[in-house]
Short mmCIF file of C-alpha atoms and ligand atoms in Angstrom, two decimals:
data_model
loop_
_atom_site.label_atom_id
_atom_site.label_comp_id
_atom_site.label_asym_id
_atom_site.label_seq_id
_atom_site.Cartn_x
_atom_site.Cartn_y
_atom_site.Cartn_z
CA UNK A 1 -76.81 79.54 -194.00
CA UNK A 2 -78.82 82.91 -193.64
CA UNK A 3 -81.58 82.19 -195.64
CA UNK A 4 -82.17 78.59 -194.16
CA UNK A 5 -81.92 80.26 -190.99
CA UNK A 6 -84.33 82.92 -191.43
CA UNK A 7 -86.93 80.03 -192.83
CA UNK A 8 -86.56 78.25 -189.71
CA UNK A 9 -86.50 81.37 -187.29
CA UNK A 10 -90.06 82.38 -188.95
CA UNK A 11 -91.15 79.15 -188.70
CA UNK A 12 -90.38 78.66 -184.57
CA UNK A 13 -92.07 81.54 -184.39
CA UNK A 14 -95.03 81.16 -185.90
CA UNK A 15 -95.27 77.91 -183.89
CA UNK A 16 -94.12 78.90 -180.49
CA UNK A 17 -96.21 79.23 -177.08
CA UNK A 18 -98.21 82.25 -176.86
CA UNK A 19 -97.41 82.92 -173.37
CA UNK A 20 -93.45 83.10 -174.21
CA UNK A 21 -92.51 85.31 -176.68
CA UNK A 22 -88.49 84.60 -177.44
CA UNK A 23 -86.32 86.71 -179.27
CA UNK A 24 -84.20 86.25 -182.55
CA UNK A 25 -81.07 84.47 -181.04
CA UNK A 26 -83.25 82.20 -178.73
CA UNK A 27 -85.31 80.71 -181.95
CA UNK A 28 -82.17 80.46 -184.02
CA UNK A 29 -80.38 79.38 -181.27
CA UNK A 30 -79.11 76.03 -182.04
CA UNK A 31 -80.53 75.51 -185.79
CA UNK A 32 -76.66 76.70 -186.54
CA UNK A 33 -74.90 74.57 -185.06
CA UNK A 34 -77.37 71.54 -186.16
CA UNK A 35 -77.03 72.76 -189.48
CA UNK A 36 -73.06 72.75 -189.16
CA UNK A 37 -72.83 69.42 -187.88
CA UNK A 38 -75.20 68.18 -190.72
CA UNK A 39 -72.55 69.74 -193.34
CA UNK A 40 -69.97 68.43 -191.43
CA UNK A 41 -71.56 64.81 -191.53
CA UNK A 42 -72.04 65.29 -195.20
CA UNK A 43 -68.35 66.39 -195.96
CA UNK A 44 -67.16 63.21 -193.97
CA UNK A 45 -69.67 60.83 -193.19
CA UNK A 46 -67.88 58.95 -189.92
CA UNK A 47 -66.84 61.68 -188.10
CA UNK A 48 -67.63 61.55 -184.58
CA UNK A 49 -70.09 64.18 -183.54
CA UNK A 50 -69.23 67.44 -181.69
CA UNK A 51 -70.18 67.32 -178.44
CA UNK A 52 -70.12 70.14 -175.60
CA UNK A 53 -68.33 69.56 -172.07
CA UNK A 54 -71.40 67.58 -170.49
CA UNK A 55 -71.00 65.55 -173.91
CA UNK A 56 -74.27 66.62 -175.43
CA UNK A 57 -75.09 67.19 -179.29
CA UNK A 58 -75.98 70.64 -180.81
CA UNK A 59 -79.48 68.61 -181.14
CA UNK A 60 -79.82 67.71 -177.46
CA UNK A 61 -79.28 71.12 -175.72
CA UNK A 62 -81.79 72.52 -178.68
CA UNK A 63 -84.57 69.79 -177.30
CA UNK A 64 -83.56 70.66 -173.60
CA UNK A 65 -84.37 74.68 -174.30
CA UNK A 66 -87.22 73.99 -176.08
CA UNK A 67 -88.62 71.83 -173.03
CA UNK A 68 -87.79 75.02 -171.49
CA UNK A 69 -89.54 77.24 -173.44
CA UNK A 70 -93.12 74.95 -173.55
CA UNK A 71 -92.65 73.25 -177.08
CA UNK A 72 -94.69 70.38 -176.97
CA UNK A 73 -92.84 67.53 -178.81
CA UNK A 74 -94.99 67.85 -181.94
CA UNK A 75 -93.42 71.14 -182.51
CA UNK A 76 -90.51 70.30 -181.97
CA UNK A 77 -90.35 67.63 -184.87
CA UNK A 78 -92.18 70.49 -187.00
CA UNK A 79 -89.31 72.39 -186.50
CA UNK A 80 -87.15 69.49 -188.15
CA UNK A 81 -89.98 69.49 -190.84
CA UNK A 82 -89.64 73.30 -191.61
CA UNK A 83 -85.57 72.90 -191.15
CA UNK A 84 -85.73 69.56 -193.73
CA UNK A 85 -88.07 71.63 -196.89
CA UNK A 86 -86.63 74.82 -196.08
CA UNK A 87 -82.98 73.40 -197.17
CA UNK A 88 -84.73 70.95 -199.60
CA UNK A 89 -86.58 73.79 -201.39
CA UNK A 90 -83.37 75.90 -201.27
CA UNK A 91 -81.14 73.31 -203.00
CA UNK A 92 -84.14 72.69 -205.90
CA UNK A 93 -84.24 76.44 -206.75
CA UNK A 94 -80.55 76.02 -207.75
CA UNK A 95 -79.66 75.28 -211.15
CA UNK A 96 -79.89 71.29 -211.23
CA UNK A 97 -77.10 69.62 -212.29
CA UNK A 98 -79.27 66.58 -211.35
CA UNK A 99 -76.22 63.93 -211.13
CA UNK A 100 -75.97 61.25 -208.96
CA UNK A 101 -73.65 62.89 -206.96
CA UNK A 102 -76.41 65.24 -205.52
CA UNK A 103 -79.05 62.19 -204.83
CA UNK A 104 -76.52 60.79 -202.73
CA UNK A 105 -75.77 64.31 -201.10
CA UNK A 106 -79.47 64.43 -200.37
CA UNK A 107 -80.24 61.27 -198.95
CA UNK A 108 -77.04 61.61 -196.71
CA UNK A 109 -78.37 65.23 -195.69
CA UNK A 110 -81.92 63.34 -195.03
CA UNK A 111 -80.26 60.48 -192.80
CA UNK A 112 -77.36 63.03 -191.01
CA UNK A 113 -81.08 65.71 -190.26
CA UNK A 114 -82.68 62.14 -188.74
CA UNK A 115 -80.14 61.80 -186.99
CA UNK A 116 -80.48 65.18 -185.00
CA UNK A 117 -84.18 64.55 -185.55
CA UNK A 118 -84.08 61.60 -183.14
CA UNK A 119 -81.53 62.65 -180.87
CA UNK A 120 -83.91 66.05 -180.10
CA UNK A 121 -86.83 63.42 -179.83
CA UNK A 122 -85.06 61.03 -177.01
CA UNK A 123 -83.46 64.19 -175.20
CA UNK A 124 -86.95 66.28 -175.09
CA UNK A 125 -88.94 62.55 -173.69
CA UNK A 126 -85.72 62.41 -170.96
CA UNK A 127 -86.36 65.60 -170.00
CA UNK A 128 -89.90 65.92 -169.53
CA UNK A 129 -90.54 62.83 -168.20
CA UNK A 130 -87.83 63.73 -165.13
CA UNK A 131 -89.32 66.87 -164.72
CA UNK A 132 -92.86 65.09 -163.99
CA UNK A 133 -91.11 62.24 -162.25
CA UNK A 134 -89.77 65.38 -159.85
CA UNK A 135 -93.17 67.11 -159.69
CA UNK A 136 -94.77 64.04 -158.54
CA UNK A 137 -91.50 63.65 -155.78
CA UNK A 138 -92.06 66.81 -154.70
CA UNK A 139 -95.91 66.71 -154.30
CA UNK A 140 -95.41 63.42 -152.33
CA UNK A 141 -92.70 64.68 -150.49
CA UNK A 142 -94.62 68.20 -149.28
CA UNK A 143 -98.09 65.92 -148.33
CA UNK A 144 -96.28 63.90 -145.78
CA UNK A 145 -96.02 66.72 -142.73
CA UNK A 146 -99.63 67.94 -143.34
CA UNK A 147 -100.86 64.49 -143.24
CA UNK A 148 -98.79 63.47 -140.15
CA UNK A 149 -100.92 66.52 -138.50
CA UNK A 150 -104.03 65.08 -139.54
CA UNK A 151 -103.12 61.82 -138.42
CA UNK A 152 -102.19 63.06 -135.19
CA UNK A 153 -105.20 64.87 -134.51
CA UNK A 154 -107.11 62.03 -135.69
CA UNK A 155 -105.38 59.96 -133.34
CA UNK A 156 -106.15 62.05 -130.38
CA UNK A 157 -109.82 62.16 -131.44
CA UNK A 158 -109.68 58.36 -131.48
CA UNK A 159 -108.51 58.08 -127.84
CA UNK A 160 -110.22 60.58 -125.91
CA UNK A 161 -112.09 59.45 -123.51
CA UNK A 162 -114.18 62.20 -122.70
CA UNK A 163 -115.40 62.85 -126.09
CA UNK A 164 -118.61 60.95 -126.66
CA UNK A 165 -118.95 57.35 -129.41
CA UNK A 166 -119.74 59.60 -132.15
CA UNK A 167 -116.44 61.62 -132.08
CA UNK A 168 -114.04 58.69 -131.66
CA UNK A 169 -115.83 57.42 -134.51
CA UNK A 170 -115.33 60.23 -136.44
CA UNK A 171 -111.68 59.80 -135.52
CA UNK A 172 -111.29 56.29 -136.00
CA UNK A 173 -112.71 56.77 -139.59
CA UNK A 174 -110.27 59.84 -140.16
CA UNK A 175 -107.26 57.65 -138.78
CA UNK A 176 -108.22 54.95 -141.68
CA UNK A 177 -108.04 57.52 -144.21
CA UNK A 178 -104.48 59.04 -143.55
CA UNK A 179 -103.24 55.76 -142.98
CA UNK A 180 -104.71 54.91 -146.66
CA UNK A 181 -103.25 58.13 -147.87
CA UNK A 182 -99.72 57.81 -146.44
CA UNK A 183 -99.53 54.38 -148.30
CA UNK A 184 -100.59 56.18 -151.39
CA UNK A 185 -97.70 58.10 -150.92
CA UNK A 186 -95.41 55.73 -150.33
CA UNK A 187 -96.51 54.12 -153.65
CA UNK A 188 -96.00 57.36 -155.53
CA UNK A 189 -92.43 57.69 -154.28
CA UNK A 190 -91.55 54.34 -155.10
CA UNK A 191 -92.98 54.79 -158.43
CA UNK A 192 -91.14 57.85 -159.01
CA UNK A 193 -87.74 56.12 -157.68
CA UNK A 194 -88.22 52.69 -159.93
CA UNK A 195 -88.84 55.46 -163.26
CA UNK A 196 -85.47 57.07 -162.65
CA UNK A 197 -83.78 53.54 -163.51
CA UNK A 198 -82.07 52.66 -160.24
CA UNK A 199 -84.83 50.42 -159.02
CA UNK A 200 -86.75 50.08 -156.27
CA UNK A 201 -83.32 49.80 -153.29
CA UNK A 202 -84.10 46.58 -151.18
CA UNK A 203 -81.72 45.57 -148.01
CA UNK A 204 -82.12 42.43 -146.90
CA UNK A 205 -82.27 40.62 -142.98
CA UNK A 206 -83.66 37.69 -141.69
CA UNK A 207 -87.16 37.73 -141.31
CA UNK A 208 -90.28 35.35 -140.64
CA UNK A 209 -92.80 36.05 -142.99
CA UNK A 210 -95.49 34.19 -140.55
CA UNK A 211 -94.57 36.99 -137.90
CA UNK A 212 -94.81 39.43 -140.44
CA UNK A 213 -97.83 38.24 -142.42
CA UNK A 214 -99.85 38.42 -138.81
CA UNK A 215 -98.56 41.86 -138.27
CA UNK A 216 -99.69 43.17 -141.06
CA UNK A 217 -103.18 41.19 -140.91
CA UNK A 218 -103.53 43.02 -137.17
CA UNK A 219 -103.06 46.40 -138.27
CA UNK A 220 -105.55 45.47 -141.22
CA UNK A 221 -108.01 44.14 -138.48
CA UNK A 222 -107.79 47.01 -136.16
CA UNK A 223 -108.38 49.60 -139.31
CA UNK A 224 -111.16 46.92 -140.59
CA UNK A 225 -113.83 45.57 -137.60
CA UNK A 226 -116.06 43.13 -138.99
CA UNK A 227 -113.67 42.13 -141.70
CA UNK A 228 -112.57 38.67 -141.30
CA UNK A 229 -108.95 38.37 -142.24
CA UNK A 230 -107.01 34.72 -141.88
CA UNK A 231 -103.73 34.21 -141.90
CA UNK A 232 -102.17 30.92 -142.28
CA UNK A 233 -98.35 29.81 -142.37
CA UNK A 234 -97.01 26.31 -143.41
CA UNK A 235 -93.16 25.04 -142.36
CA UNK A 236 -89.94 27.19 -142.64
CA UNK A 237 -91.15 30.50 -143.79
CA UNK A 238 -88.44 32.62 -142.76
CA UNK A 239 -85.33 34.27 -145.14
CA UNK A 240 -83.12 36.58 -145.99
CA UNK A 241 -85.29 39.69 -147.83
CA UNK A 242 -86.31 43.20 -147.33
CA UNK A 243 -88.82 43.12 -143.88
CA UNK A 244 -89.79 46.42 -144.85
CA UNK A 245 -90.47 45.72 -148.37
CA UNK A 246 -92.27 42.09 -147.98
CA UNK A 247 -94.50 44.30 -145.60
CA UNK A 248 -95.41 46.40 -148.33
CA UNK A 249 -96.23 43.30 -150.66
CA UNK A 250 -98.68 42.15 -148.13
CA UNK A 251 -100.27 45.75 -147.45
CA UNK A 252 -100.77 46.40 -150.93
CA UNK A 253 -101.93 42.95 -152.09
CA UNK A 254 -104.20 42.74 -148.46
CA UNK A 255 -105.66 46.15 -149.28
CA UNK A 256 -106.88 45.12 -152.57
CA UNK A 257 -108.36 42.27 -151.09
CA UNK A 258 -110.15 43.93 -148.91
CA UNK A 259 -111.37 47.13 -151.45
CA UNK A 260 -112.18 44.55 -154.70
CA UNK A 261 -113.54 41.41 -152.54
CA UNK A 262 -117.21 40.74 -152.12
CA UNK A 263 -118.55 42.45 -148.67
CA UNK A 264 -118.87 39.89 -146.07
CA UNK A 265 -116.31 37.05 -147.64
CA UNK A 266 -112.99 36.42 -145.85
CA UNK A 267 -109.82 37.37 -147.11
CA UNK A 268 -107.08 34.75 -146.76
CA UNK A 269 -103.35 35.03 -146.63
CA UNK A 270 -100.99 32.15 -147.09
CA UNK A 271 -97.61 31.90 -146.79
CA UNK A 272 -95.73 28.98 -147.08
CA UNK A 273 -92.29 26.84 -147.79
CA UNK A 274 -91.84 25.44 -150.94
CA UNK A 275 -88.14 23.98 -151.31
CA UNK A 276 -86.41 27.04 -151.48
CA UNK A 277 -88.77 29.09 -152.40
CA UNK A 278 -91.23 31.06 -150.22
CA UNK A 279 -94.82 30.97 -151.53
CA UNK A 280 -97.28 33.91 -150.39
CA UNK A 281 -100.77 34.39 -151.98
CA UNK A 282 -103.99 36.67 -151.13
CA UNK A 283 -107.10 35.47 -151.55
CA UNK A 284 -111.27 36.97 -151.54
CA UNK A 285 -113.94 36.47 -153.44
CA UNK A 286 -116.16 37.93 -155.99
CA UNK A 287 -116.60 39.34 -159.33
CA UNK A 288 -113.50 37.97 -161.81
CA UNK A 289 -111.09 40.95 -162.66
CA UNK A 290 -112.49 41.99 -166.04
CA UNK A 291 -109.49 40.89 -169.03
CA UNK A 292 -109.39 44.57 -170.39
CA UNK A 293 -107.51 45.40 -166.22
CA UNK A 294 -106.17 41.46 -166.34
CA UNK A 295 -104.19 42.47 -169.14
CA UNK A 296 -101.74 44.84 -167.93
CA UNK A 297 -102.95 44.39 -164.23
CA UNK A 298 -99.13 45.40 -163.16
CA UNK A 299 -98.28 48.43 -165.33
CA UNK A 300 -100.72 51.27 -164.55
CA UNK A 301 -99.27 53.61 -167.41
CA UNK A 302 -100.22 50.98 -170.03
CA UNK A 303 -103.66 50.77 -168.24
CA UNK A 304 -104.22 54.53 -168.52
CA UNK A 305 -103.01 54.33 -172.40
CA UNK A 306 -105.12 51.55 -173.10
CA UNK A 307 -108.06 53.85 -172.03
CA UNK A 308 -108.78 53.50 -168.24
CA UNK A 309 -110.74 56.47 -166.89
CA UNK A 310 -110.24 58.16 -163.81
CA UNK A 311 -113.56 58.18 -162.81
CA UNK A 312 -114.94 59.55 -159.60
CA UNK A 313 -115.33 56.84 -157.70
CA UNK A 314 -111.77 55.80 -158.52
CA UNK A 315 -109.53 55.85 -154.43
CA UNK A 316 -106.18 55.19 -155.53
CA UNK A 317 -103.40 55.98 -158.07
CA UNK A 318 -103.69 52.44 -159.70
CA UNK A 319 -99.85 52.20 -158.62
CA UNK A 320 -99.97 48.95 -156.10
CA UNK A 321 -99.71 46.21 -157.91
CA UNK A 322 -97.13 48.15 -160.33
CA UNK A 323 -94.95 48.81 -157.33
CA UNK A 324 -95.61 45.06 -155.67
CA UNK A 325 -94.20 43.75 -158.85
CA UNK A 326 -91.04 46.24 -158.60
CA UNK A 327 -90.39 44.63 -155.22
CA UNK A 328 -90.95 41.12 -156.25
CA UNK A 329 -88.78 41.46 -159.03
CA UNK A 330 -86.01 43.16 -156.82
CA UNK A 331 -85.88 39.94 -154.82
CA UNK A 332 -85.79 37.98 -158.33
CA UNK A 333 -88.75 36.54 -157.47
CA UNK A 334 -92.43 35.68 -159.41
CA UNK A 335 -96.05 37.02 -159.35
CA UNK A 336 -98.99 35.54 -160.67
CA UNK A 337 -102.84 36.52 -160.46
CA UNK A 338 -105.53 34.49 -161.12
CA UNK A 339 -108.74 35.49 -161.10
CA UNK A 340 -112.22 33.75 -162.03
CA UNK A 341 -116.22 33.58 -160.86
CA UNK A 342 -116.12 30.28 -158.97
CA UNK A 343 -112.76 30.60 -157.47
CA UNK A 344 -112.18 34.29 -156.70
CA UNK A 345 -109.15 36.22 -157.14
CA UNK A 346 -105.88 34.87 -155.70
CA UNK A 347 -102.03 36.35 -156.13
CA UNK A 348 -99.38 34.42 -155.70
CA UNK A 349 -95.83 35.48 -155.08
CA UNK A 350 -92.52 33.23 -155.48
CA UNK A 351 -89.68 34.14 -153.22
CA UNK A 352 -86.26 32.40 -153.07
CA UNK A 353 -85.37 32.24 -149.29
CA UNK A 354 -82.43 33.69 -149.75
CA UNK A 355 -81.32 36.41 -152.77
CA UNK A 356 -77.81 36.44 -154.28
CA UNK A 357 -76.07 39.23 -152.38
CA UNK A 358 -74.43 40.67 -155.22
CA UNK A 359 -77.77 42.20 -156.87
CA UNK A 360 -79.45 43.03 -153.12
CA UNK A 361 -77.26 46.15 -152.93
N1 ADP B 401 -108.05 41.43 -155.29
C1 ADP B 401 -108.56 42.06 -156.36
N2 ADP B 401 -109.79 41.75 -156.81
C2 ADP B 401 -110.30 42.36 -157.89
N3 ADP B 401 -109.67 43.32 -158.60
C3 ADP B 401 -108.44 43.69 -158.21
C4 ADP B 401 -107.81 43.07 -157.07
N4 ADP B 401 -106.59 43.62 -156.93
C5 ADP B 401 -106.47 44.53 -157.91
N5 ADP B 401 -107.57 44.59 -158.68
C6 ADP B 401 -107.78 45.46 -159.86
O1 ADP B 401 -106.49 45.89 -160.31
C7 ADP B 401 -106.42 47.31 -160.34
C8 ADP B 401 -105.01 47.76 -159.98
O2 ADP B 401 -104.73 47.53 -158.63
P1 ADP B 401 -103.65 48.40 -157.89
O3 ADP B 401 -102.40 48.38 -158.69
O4 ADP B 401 -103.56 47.99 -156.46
O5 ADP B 401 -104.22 49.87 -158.00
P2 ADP B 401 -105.43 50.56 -157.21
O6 ADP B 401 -105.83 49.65 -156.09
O7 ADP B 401 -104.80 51.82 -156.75
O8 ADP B 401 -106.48 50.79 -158.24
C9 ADP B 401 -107.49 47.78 -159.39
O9 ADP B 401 -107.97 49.05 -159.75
C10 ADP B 401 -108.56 46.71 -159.53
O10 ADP B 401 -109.37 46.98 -160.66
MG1 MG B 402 -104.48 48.90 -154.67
#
């Protein structure tokens, strides 16, 4: 054990973040028992594993301190490199016996090392990605009370009536902008919430979408003079679903509209019975979404992967349409975009009028 130790623990260190300098016991400090559970795997291969109270492996509480201590996850499988030829190298300088015995021994100590290997892997890409999914919480969370002060002031700006065109106009444009930003926010909570696995939570009341379509549309006109906004509703368009969310569909689908259409073209909103199904699309004009953003339209972190730049002009998070779907899907309903030079860009959402109660929780 000491010498595979000692390999590893010069190793880690040779590796480790500059800016953290850890001592003797914190490099070494699960390698033992991972190297333990290994021998005990290879000694009797279907044993369960040892777990501690909170049910984690020797390998999972090693990937969770070294999340802690700034590994990036690259190290952290070099570490399982260094581990794997430091034993492998060990066991060659012995005098070779070289029966088949030992081939088996090794490829069981290759699979049982894997094993940790991957366990480490999924534990360290848990943790981090909570730990951002917090951060970004957190950040959206803290914006929200100096924005409301903005808005306010804004809003007081807007409506004074002694303060002369140029002022209120200044307001009026500053009111636009927190009411952009506090929608960005909203979006960056939900995302954060759907990431953690429990969904985006929906509760559901009667509600008439034609009511709530125009509602939205005002507030859109107010914000937007000279924008010409339509609205349109056809037979029964009222059912059980989540006001508040529905609202959000529209805002976020409307908003596009109005940021992507051509200048000067209307942007039209239907909403309308189909059997028993509700039927809402959002319509403008101009320039076809390019395929390369058609592609994964609804999941922004693909978008970003597939090489998207954040470039300067760039308003938003790119998290709208990924949250619209969240919602539509939480009602177990459809979306659909389609988008081309003659016709313009429409989305189209399917809603049943009604969602099994059992999955609104
Ligand atoms: N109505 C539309 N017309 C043209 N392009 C659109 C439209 N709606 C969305 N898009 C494209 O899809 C992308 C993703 O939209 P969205 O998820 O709302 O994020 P964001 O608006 O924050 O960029 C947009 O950046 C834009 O390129
Ligand atoms: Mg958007």
């Amino acid at each position: 054990m000491e010498p595979i130790l000692q390999g590893w623990e010069d190793f880690a260190r040779s590796i480790q973040p500059s800016h953290r300098l850890m001592d003797t016991i914190e490099l070494r400090d699960h390698a033992r028992e991972i190297l333990e559970e290994v021998a005990a795997e290879l000694a009797l291969p279907n044993q369960s594993r040892t777990r501690d109270a909170q049910g984690n492996t020797a390998a999972e509480i090693h990937a969770d301190t070294r999340v802690e201590s700034g590994f990036s996850i690259d190290q952290v499988v070099a570490e399982y490199r260094a581990l794997r030829a430091s034993v492998l190298n060990l066991w060659g300088r012995r005098e070779k016996t070289a029966t088949w015995f030992e081939v088996d021994d090794m490829s069981r100590f290759n699979d049982a090392l894997d094993r940790a290997l991957a366990e480490s892997v999924a534990r360290y890409s848990t943790t981090a990605r909570q730990s951002q999914d917090i951060f970004l919480g957190v950040i959206g969370h803290d914006l929200r009370a100096p924005l409301h002060a903005l808005s306010l002031g804004a809003q007081y700006l807007m409506r004074s009536e002694d303060a002369d065109s140029k002022l209120i106009q200044l307001g009026s444009r500053m009111f636009n902008s927190t009411v952009r930003m506090q929608a960005i926010l909203d979006n960056l909570l939900d995302f954060t919430r759907s990431r953690t696995g429990i969904g985006i939570p929906i509760r559901i009341e009667e509600v008439d979408l034609a009511v709530l379509s125009e509602q939205i549309a005002e507030e859109f006109r107010a914000l937007n003079p000279g924008k010409i906004i339509k609205t349109h509703a056809e037979g029964n368009v009222s059912g059980w679903l989540d006001a508040g969310r529905i609202g959000q569909i529209y805002q976020n689908l409307i908003g596009n509209a109005l940021q992507y259409g051509m200048a000067g073209t209307p942007v039209s909103i239907l909403t309308r019975e189909d059997g028993e199904e509700i039927i809402l699309s959002v319509h403008n004009d101009g320039p076809p979404i390019p395929p390369e953003v058609k592609k994964n339209i609804f999941d922004p972190l693909r978008r970003f992967a597939d090489g998207e730049k954040c470039t300067a002009d760039r308003k938003n998070l790119g998290l709208g349409l990924y949250i619209v779907r969240e919602i539509v899907l939480a009602h177990q309903g459809t979306i659909n975009v389609s988008s081309t030079q003659d016709m313009g860009t429409t989305f189209t959402v399917r809603l049943p009028k009604s969602i099994k109660p059992t999955i609104a929780a």
